[in-house]
Each structure stands twice: as C-alpha cells, then as structure tokens.
Amino acid sequence: FGMAFGQPQVREIQDGVKRLEARGVKKIVAIPLFMSSDSEEMDQIRFVFGLEGVQTKTPAGRKAALGGQDHFGRGNGSKDSSGFSSYFNADDSKRVKTTVPLVLTPALDDHPLVEAILLERAKGLSKSPEKETVVLVGRGPADDDKNRSWLDTMSRLGEGLKKKGGFKAVRVATLRDDATAEVRDAAAKEMRSLVKNAANDDGLAIVVPDILAQGGITPHILRSLEGLHYAWDGKTLMPHKSIAEWAQQRAEAGAKI
C-alpha cells in the first residue's frame, strides 16, 4: 500500500512504485481520488502511467489566475530538475516505469457511495423535500466536452438523490474555475439562476457542493450566491467514512483486472 497527496510529482510516484516492487507485489492498483474520470487531471495521470499518449496542458484560466505560471508556480515551458511540465510538469521520458502490471481505477464519478454521501448531505438540510430543489455544484473542467461529461455524471447522481430523497427536483452546475474569465462568469450566472429559480412556488434551493473537501471553489460558490436565500452548510464529500469504503471497493475491483 502506498499513498500520495495533492498532485505528486512523477519522481514521488516512481519512488512509491519502486517500494511496492521491492516488497514483491504482483500488481499495482492506482486509485485516483478525483471527482471525475473525464478530467484534465485524469488525462495527466494516464499520461504519467503510460496508459495514454496525450499530455494535458495547464488550463488557460488557471494559468491566468497564477499569473501565467503552472500549478507549481513555474511559467510556460519551464521545467524543474525532474523534467516536469503541465499538471505534473512531465515529459515523455518521465513517465512512471514499472516491472509489474499497473491498473488505474476510475475516479469517484457516480459511484453509489458518492450518491449516498450527497444524499446524506442534502437530507441533513431538508425540511420539506417536496418543495426543495437540490443544486449540486462541482468544480468542473475547463474543456467544454469534459464539462458536459462531468455534468452528465452529476445528473446521474441527481436522479438518485431525487428518487431516494423525495425532492422536488435536482439540478447540477459546475463553476469551471480553471476556464477563462468569460466561461467562469457564465457558469456562476447559471448556478445563481438555478438557485434563484428554485425559490419559485414557495420553494427553496438546497446547495450541496459535489467536491472533495472544503476550500477551493467553496468561497466562489458563496460569492456567486450572495443575496439569495438557500440552504447550505458547506459539507463536502470528505471527511466521510464511505470514502475509505469506496477506495477499498475500487482496489478490490482493480485487483481482479
């Protein structure tokens, strides 16, 4: 068993792989604790593991937010001593190498345990579900196609929440904080419109962040909804005991591949 936090550098992942190989493992199952399997981060993970040949660029919006630098504070085209670029600052020569089979599992996506956590969060804020509209808000990717895929996944989660929670409706939105300012503004307006419309006919919006942990887009959600009436407690997917259960299930499934 090995673990890496945040966006680890390739050499850190490589060191972890070497330690596992030294212990005599026959297969390595990598479990990405990301919201969506169709994201820029997952593209880069696949690239680093040599599972696909497409390397992801740091999104333009994130570059702008960082003053033209990448996630690690380096500018366009710069590399550290390990040769990283983009999300991991990685080039083809710095892909992870392993002597045993490596399986990359799906991300959180619309796993039943993710649905269960979101349902728990929504019901914790609910008083009259037949009048309430749950608004799931995710970070979302910069890429348009990936964002549509992300919203489709959230919509599937929403269907389960509506059926099991008895809510009037469930709507989904992403804030796309890594996109350009124009795209970010449009996304924020769309979310605000969903929350505002939920108040029609004596209704109420229950806003549930479909994100891993507090911070990140949480302040953006609150700023974008300033002046509106809605239910909110800011609880995210973590911390929750079901995340460990999700990881166990992913590991068991990956081991069988």
PDB file of N, CA and C in Angstrom, residues 23-75:
ATOM      1  N   ARG A  23       8.793  -4.905  -2.349  1.00  0.00           N
ATOM      2  CA  ARG A  23       8.047  -5.754  -1.409  1.00  0.00           C
ATOM      3  C   ARG A  23       7.471  -6.985  -2.104  1.00  0.00           C
ATOM      4  N   GLY A  24       7.695  -7.098  -3.409  1.00  0.00           N
ATOM      5  CA  GLY A  24       7.285  -8.288  -4.131  1.00  0.00           C
ATOM      6  C   GLY A  24       5.854  -8.290  -4.627  1.00  0.00           C
ATOM      7  N   VAL A  25       5.246  -7.119  -4.776  1.00  0.00           N
ATOM      8  CA  VAL A  25       3.859  -7.092  -5.254  1.00  0.00           C
ATOM      9  C   VAL A  25       3.804  -7.602  -6.691  1.00  0.00           C
ATOM     10  N   LYS A  26       2.685  -8.211  -7.051  1.00  0.00           N
ATOM     11  CA  LYS A  26       2.497  -8.765  -8.387  1.00  0.00           C
ATOM     12  C   LYS A  26       1.688  -7.836  -9.297  1.00  0.00           C
ATOM     13  N   LYS A  27       1.025  -6.874  -8.717  1.00  0.00           N
ATOM     14  CA  LYS A  27       0.218  -5.920  -9.476  1.00  0.00           C
ATOM     15  C   LYS A  27       0.064  -4.656  -8.640  1.00  0.00           C
ATOM     16  N   ILE A  28       0.026  -3.521  -9.320  1.00  0.00           N
ATOM     17  CA  ILE A  28      -0.199  -2.246  -8.644  1.00  0.00           C
ATOM     18  C   ILE A  28      -1.533  -1.683  -9.105  1.00  0.00           C
ATOM     19  N   VAL A  29      -2.391  -1.350  -8.139  1.00  0.00           N
ATOM     20  CA  VAL A  29      -3.684  -0.733  -8.426  1.00  0.00           C
ATOM     21  C   VAL A  29      -3.624   0.707  -7.948  1.00  0.00           C
ATOM     22  N   ALA A  30      -3.710   1.633  -8.881  1.00  0.00           N
ATOM     23  CA  ALA A  30      -3.682   3.060  -8.556  1.00  0.00           C
ATOM     24  C   ALA A  30      -5.120   3.577  -8.474  1.00  0.00           C
ATOM     25  N   ILE A  31      -5.451   4.231  -7.358  1.00  0.00           N
ATOM     26  CA  ILE A  31      -6.810   4.714  -7.117  1.00  0.00           C
ATOM     27  C   ILE A  31      -6.781   6.238  -7.076  1.00  0.00           C
ATOM     28  N   PRO A  32      -7.291   6.894  -8.103  1.00  0.00           N
ATOM     29  CA  PRO A  32      -7.264   8.364  -8.145  1.00  0.00           C
ATOM     30  C   PRO A  32      -8.417   8.971  -7.351  1.00  0.00           C
ATOM     31  N   LEU A  33      -8.090   9.720  -6.325  1.00  0.00           N
ATOM     32  CA  LEU A  33      -9.118  10.387  -5.523  1.00  0.00           C
ATOM     33  C   LEU A  33      -9.468  11.713  -6.187  1.00  0.00           C
ATOM     34  N   PHE A  34     -10.075  11.602  -7.364  1.00  0.00           N
ATOM     35  CA  PHE A  34     -10.531  12.743  -8.146  1.00  0.00           C
ATOM     36  C   PHE A  34     -12.034  12.619  -8.355  1.00  0.00           C
ATOM     37  N   MET A  35     -12.685  13.730  -8.648  1.00  0.00           N
ATOM     38  CA  MET A  35     -14.132  13.712  -8.803  1.00  0.00           C
ATOM     39  C   MET A  35     -14.578  13.000 -10.076  1.00  0.00           C
ATOM     40  N   SER A  36     -13.851  13.202 -11.170  1.00  0.00           N
ATOM     41  CA  SER A  36     -14.307  12.697 -12.466  1.00  0.00           C
ATOM     42  C   SER A  36     -13.199  11.979 -13.214  1.00  0.00           C
ATOM     43  N   SER A  37     -13.553  10.878 -13.850  1.00  0.00           N
ATOM     44  CA  SER A  37     -12.597  10.164 -14.689  1.00  0.00           C
ATOM     45  C   SER A  37     -12.347  10.896 -15.992  1.00  0.00           C
ATOM     46  N   ASP A  38     -13.232  11.819 -16.354  1.00  0.00           N
ATOM     47  CA  ASP A  38     -13.087  12.589 -17.585  1.00  0.00           C
ATOM     48  C   ASP A  38     -12.682  14.011 -17.215  1.00  0.00           C
ATOM     49  N   SER A  39     -11.425  14.167 -16.845  1.00  0.00           N
ATOM     50  CA  SER A  39     -10.920  15.464 -16.389  1.00  0.00           C
ATOM     51  C   SER A  39      -9.481  15.630 -16.851  1.00  0.00           C
ATOM     52  N   GLU A  40      -8.998  16.871 -16.818  1.00  0.00           N
ATOM     53  CA  GLU A  40      -7.613  17.132 -17.193  1.00  0.00           C
ATOM     54  C   GLU A  40      -6.637  16.407 -16.273  1.00  0.00           C
ATOM     55  N   GLU A  41      -6.988  16.347 -14.979  1.00  0.00           N
ATOM     56  CA  GLU A  41      -6.103  15.659 -14.027  1.00  0.00           C
ATOM     57  C   GLU A  41      -5.970  14.177 -14.359  1.00  0.00           C
ATOM     58  N   MET A  42      -7.096  13.551 -14.720  1.00  0.00           N
ATOM     59  CA  MET A  42      -7.043  12.129 -15.047  1.00  0.00           C
ATOM     60  C   MET A  42      -6.309  11.894 -16.361  1.00  0.00           C
ATOM     61  N   ASP A  43      -6.442  12.804 -17.313  1.00  0.00           N
ATOM     62  CA  ASP A  43      -5.671  12.699 -18.549  1.00  0.00           C
ATOM     63  C   ASP A  43      -4.181  12.657 -18.226  1.00  0.00           C
ATOM     64  N   GLN A  44      -3.770  13.526 -17.315  1.00  0.00           N
ATOM     65  CA  GLN A  44      -2.356  13.592 -16.989  1.00  0.00           C
ATOM     66  C   GLN A  44      -1.891  12.363 -16.213  1.00  0.00           C
ATOM     67  N   ILE A  45      -2.759  11.858 -15.325  1.00  0.00           N
ATOM     68  CA  ILE A  45      -2.433  10.624 -14.605  1.00  0.00           C
ATOM     69  C   ILE A  45      -2.226   9.477 -15.602  1.00  0.00           C
ATOM     70  N   ARG A  46      -3.120   9.382 -16.574  1.00  0.00           N
ATOM     71  CA  ARG A  46      -2.983   8.328 -17.592  1.00  0.00           C
ATOM     72  C   ARG A  46      -1.685   8.511 -18.369  1.00  0.00           C
ATOM     73  N   PHE A  47      -1.362   9.756 -18.676  1.00  0.00           N
ATOM     74  CA  PHE A  47      -0.118  10.027 -19.394  1.00  0.00           C
ATOM     75  C   PHE A  47       1.092   9.585 -18.573  1.00  0.00           C
ATOM     76  N   VAL A  48       1.098   9.965 -17.305  1.00  0.00           N
ATOM     77  CA  VAL A  48       2.229   9.643 -16.428  1.00  0.00           C
ATOM     78  C   VAL A  48       2.406   8.135 -16.287  1.00  0.00           C
ATOM     79  N   PHE A  49       1.291   7.404 -16.241  1.00  0.00           N
ATOM     80  CA  PHE A  49       1.362   5.955 -16.107  1.00  0.00           C
ATOM     81  C   PHE A  49       1.556   5.247 -17.443  1.00  0.00           C
ATOM     82  N   GLY A  50       1.620   6.027 -18.533  1.00  0.00           N
ATOM     83  CA  GLY A  50       1.839   5.424 -19.840  1.00  0.00           C
ATOM     84  C   GLY A  50       0.626   4.715 -20.389  1.00  0.00           C
ATOM     85  N   LEU A  51      -0.567   5.064 -19.896  1.00  0.00           N
ATOM     86  CA  LEU A  51      -1.789   4.400 -20.342  1.00  0.00           C
ATOM     87  C   LEU A  51      -2.391   5.078 -21.559  1.00  0.00           C
ATOM     88  N   GLU A  52      -2.063   6.354 -21.764  1.00  0.00           N
ATOM     89  CA  GLU A  52      -2.486   7.087 -22.955  1.00  0.00           C
ATOM     90  C   GLU A  52      -1.372   8.044 -23.336  1.00  0.00           C
ATOM     91  N   GLY A  53      -1.366   8.462 -24.598  1.00  0.00           N
ATOM     92  CA  GLY A  53      -0.260   9.275 -25.068  1.00  0.00           C
ATOM     93  C   GLY A  53      -0.495  10.761 -25.101  1.00  0.00           C
ATOM     94  N   VAL A  54      -1.649  11.227 -24.575  1.00  0.00           N
ATOM     95  CA  VAL A  54      -1.986  12.644 -24.660  1.00  0.00           C
ATOM     96  C   VAL A  54      -1.657  13.335 -23.348  1.00  0.00           C
ATOM     97  N   GLN A  55      -0.855  14.388 -23.443  1.00  0.00           N
ATOM     98  CA  GLN A  55      -0.481  15.138 -22.264  1.00  0.00           C
ATOM     99  C   GLN A  55      -1.370  16.367 -22.137  1.00  0.00           C
ATOM    100  N   THR A  56      -1.848  16.633 -20.931  1.00  0.00           N
ATOM    101  CA  THR A  56      -2.758  17.733 -20.689  1.00  0.00           C
ATOM    102  C   THR A  56      -2.003  19.018 -20.410  1.00  0.00           C
ATOM    103  N   LYS A  57      -2.490  20.107 -20.977  1.00  0.00           N
ATOM    104  CA  LYS A  57      -1.932  21.421 -20.709  1.00  0.00           C
ATOM    105  C   LYS A  57      -2.600  22.036 -19.487  1.00  0.00           C
ATOM    106  N   THR A  58      -1.858  22.870 -18.756  1.00  0.00           N
ATOM    107  CA  THR A  58      -2.477  23.606 -17.669  1.00  0.00           C
ATOM    108  C   THR A  58      -3.518  24.538 -18.256  1.00  0.00           C
ATOM    109  N   PRO A  59      -4.802  24.487 -17.774  1.00  0.00           N
ATOM    110  CA  PRO A  59      -5.860  25.295 -18.372  1.00  0.00           C
ATOM    111  C   PRO A  59      -5.538  26.780 -18.368  1.00  0.00           C
ATOM    112  N   ALA A  60      -6.038  27.481 -19.394  1.00  0.00           N
ATOM    113  CA  ALA A  60      -5.738  28.904 -19.537  1.00  0.00           C
ATOM    114  C   ALA A  60      -6.195  29.714 -18.341  1.00  0.00           C
ATOM    115  N   GLY A  61      -7.377  29.371 -17.819  1.00  0.00           N
ATOM    116  CA  GLY A  61      -7.889  30.102 -16.670  1.00  0.00           C
ATOM    117  C   GLY A  61      -7.015  29.952 -15.444  1.00  0.00           C
ATOM    118  N   ARG A  62      -6.510  28.739 -15.227  1.00  0.00           N
ATOM    119  CA  ARG A  62      -5.627  28.513 -14.084  1.00  0.00           C
ATOM    120  C   ARG A  62      -4.312  29.237 -14.284  1.00  0.00           C
ATOM    121  N   LYS A  63      -3.791  29.238 -15.512  1.00  0.00           N
ATOM    122  CA  LYS A  63      -2.571  29.981 -15.812  1.00  0.00           C
ATOM    123  C   LYS A  63      -2.746  31.458 -15.483  1.00  0.00           C
ATOM    124  N   ALA A  64      -3.910  31.997 -15.907  1.00  0.00           N
ATOM    125  CA  ALA A  64      -4.153  33.416 -15.670  1.00  0.00           C
ATOM    126  C   ALA A  64      -4.250  33.708 -14.183  1.00  0.00           C
ATOM    127  N   ALA A  65      -4.916  32.813 -13.459  1.00  0.00           N
ATOM    128  CA  ALA A  65      -5.071  33.006 -12.019  1.00  0.00           C
ATOM    129  C   ALA A  65      -3.739  32.956 -11.294  1.00  0.00           C
ATOM    130  N   LEU A  66      -2.781  32.235 -11.880  1.00  0.00           N
ATOM    131  CA  LEU A  66      -1.468  32.093 -11.261  1.00  0.00           C
ATOM    132  C   LEU A  66      -0.443  33.025 -11.884  1.00  0.00           C
ATOM    133  N   GLY A  67      -0.927  34.031 -12.612  1.00  0.00           N
ATOM    134  CA  GLY A  67      -0.013  34.999 -13.201  1.00  0.00           C
ATOM    135  C   GLY A  67       0.838  34.421 -14.309  1.00  0.00           C
ATOM    136  N   GLY A  68       0.265  33.488 -15.091  1.00  0.00           N
ATOM    137  CA  GLY A  68       0.999  32.894 -16.201  1.00  0.00           C
ATOM    138  C   GLY A  68       1.849  31.708 -15.818  1.00  0.00           C
ATOM    139  N   GLN A  69       1.732  31.241 -14.569  1.00  0.00           N
ATOM    140  CA  GLN A  69       2.520  30.103 -14.117  1.00  0.00           C
ATOM    141  C   GLN A  69       1.661  28.851 -14.085  1.00  0.00           C
ATOM    142  N   ASP A  70       2.320  27.703 -13.887  1.00  0.00           N
ATOM    143  CA  ASP A  70       1.569  26.464 -13.803  1.00  0.00           C
ATOM    144  C   ASP A  70       1.200  26.190 -12.345  1.00  0.00           C
ATOM    145  N   HIS A  71       0.681  24.975 -12.076  1.00  0.00           N
ATOM    146  CA  HIS A  71       0.218  24.629 -10.738  1.00  0.00           C
ATOM    147  C   HIS A  71       1.330  24.699  -9.698  1.00  0.00           C
ATOM    148  N   PHE A  72       2.561  24.545 -10.120  1.00  0.00           N
ATOM    149  CA  PHE A  72       3.665  24.507  -9.180  1.00  0.00           C
ATOM    150  C   PHE A  72       4.435  25.814  -9.162  1.00  0.00           C
ATOM    151  N   GLY A  73       3.853  26.890  -9.760  1.00  0.00           N
ATOM    152  CA  GLY A  73       4.497  28.194  -9.718  1.00  0.00           C
ATOM    153  C   GLY A  73       5.564  28.382 -10.774  1.00  0.00           C
ATOM    154  N   ARG A  74       5.569  27.544 -11.822  1.00  0.00           N
ATOM    155  CA  ARG A  74       6.557  27.680 -12.887  1.00  0.00           C
ATOM    156  C   ARG A  74       5.882  28.228 -14.130  1.00  0.00           C
ATOM    157  N   GLY A  75       6.568  29.032 -14.875  1.00  0.00           N
ATOM    158  CA  GLY A  75       6.000  29.662 -16.064  1.00  0.00           C
ATOM    159  C   GLY A  75       5.950  28.730 -17.250  1.00  0.00           C
TER     160      GLY A  75
END
